[in-house]
CSV table of C-alpha atoms in Angstrom, one decimal:
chain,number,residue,atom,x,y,z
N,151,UNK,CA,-39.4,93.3,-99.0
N,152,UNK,CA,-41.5,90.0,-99.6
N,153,UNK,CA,-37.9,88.6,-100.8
N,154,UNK,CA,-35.9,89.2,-97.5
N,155,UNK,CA,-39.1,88.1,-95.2
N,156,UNK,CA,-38.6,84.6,-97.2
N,157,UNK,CA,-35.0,84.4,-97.0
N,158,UNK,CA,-35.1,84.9,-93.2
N,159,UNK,CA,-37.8,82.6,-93.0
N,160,UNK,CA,-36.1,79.5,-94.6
N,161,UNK,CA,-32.9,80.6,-92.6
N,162,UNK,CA,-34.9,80.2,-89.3
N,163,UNK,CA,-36.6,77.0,-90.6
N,164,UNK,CA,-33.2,75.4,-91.3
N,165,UNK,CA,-31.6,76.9,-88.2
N,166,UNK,CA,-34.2,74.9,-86.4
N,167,UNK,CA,-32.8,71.2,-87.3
N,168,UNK,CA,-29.2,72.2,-86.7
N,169,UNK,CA,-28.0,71.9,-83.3
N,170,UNK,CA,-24.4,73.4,-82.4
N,171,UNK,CA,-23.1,72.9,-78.8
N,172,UNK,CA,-22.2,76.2,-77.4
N,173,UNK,CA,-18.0,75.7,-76.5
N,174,UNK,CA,-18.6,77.8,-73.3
N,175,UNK,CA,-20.6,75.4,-71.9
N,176,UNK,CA,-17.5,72.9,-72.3
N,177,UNK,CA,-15.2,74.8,-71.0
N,178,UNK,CA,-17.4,75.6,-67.6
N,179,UNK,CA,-18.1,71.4,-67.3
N,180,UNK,CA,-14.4,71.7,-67.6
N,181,UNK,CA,-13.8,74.2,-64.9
N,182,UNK,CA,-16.2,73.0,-62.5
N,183,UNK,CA,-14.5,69.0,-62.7
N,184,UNK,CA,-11.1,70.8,-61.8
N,185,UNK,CA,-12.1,72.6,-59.0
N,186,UNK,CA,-14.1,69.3,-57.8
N,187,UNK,CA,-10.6,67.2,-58.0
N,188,UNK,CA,-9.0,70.2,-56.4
N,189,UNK,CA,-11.2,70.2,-53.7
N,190,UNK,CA,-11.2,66.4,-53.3
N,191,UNK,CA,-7.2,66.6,-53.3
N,192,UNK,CA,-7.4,69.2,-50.7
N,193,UNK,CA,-9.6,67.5,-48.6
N,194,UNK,CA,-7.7,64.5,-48.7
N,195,UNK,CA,-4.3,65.9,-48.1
N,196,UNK,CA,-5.8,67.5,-44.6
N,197,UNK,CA,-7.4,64.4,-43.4
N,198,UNK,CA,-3.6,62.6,-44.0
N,199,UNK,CA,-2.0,64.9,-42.2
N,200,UNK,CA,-4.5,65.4,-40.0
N,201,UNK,CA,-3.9,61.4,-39.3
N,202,UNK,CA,-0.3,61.6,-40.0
N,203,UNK,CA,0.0,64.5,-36.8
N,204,UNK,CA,-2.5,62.1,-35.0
N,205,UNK,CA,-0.6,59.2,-34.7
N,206,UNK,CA,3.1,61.0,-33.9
N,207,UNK,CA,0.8,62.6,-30.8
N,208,UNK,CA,-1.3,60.0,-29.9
N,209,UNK,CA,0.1,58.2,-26.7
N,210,UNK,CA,-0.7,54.5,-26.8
N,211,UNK,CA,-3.0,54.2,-23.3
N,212,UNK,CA,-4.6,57.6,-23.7
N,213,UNK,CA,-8.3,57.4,-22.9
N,214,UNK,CA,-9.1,59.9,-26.0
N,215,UNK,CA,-11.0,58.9,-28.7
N,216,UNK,CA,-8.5,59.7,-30.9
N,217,UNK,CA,-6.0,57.2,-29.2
N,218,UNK,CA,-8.8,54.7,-28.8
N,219,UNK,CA,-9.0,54.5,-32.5
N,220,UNK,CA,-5.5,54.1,-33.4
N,221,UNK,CA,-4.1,52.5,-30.7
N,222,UNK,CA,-6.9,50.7,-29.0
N,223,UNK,CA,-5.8,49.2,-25.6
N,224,UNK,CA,-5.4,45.4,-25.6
N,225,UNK,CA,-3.9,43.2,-23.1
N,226,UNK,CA,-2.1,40.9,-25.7
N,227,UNK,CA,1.2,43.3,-27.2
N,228,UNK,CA,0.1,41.3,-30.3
N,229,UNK,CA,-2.3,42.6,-31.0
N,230,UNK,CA,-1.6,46.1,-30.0
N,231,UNK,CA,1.1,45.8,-33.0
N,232,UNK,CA,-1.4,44.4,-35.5
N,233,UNK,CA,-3.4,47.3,-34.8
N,234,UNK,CA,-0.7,50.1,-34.6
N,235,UNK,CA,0.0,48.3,-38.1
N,236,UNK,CA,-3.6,48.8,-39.2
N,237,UNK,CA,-3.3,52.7,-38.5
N,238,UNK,CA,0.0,52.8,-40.4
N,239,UNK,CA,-1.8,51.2,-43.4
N,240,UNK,CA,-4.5,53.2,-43.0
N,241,UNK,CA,-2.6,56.3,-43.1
N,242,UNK,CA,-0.4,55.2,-45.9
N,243,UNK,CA,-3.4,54.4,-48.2
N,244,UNK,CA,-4.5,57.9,-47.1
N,245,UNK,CA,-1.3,59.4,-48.3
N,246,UNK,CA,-1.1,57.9,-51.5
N,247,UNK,CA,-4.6,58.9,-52.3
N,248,UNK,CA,-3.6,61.9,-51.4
N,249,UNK,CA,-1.0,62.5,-53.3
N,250,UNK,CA,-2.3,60.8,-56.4
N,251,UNK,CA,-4.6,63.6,-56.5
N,252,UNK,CA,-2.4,66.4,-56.2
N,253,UNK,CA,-0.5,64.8,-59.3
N,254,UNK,CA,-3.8,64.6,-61.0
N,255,UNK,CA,-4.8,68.5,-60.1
N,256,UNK,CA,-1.7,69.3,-60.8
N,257,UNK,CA,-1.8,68.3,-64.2
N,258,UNK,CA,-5.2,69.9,-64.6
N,259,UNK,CA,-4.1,72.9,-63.8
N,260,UNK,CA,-1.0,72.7,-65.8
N,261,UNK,CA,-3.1,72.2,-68.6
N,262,UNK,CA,-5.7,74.5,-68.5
N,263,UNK,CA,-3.1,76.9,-67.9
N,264,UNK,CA,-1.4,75.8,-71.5
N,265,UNK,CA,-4.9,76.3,-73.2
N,266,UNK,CA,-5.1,80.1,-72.1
């Protein structure tokens, strides 16, 4: 009896100093970045469209906000152009964000799907 209270007590003692990181843990960090970037990619892909169907519908001397902001009134046609410009930029840089991170959830899922 006296011998298996010892053995168990140097098997604790030595368990103390070792430290082994649980591989669940991991795999949730894991999980929980994918579904962040997923999110963000989705979020991002509504907003572009959301801009994309915005500017196709916005008429360019509409008193709405929304037309205010992408096609802001302006007595010089210059300038109307540089700004119409500016949304188009805007949007594209939307777009490509976009779709930079549906490539990049994409592959995320790809590969957790490979691990399983």
């Amino acid at each position: 009896m006296s011998e298996m209270s010892e053995k168990y007590e140097t098997i604790t003692h030595d368990e103390e100093f070792l430290f082994i990181p649980d591989k669940t843990t991991k795999s949730k960090k894991k999980g929980v970045i994918k579904i962040f970037v997923i999110a963000i990619a989705s979020i991002l892909i509504i907003l572009t469209l959301f801009f994309i169907i915005s500017v196709f519908l916005a008429k360019p001397y509409d008193n709405t906000w929304l037309s205010n902001f992408l096609l802001p009134e302006s007595d010089n046609a210059i300038e109307t152009e540089v700004e119409k410009l500016k949304s188009y930029y805007f949007i594209g840089f939307m777009l490509t964000i976009a779709v930079v991170s549906m490539i990049i959830s994409s592959i995320l899922i790809k590969k957790s799907k490979n691990k399983k």
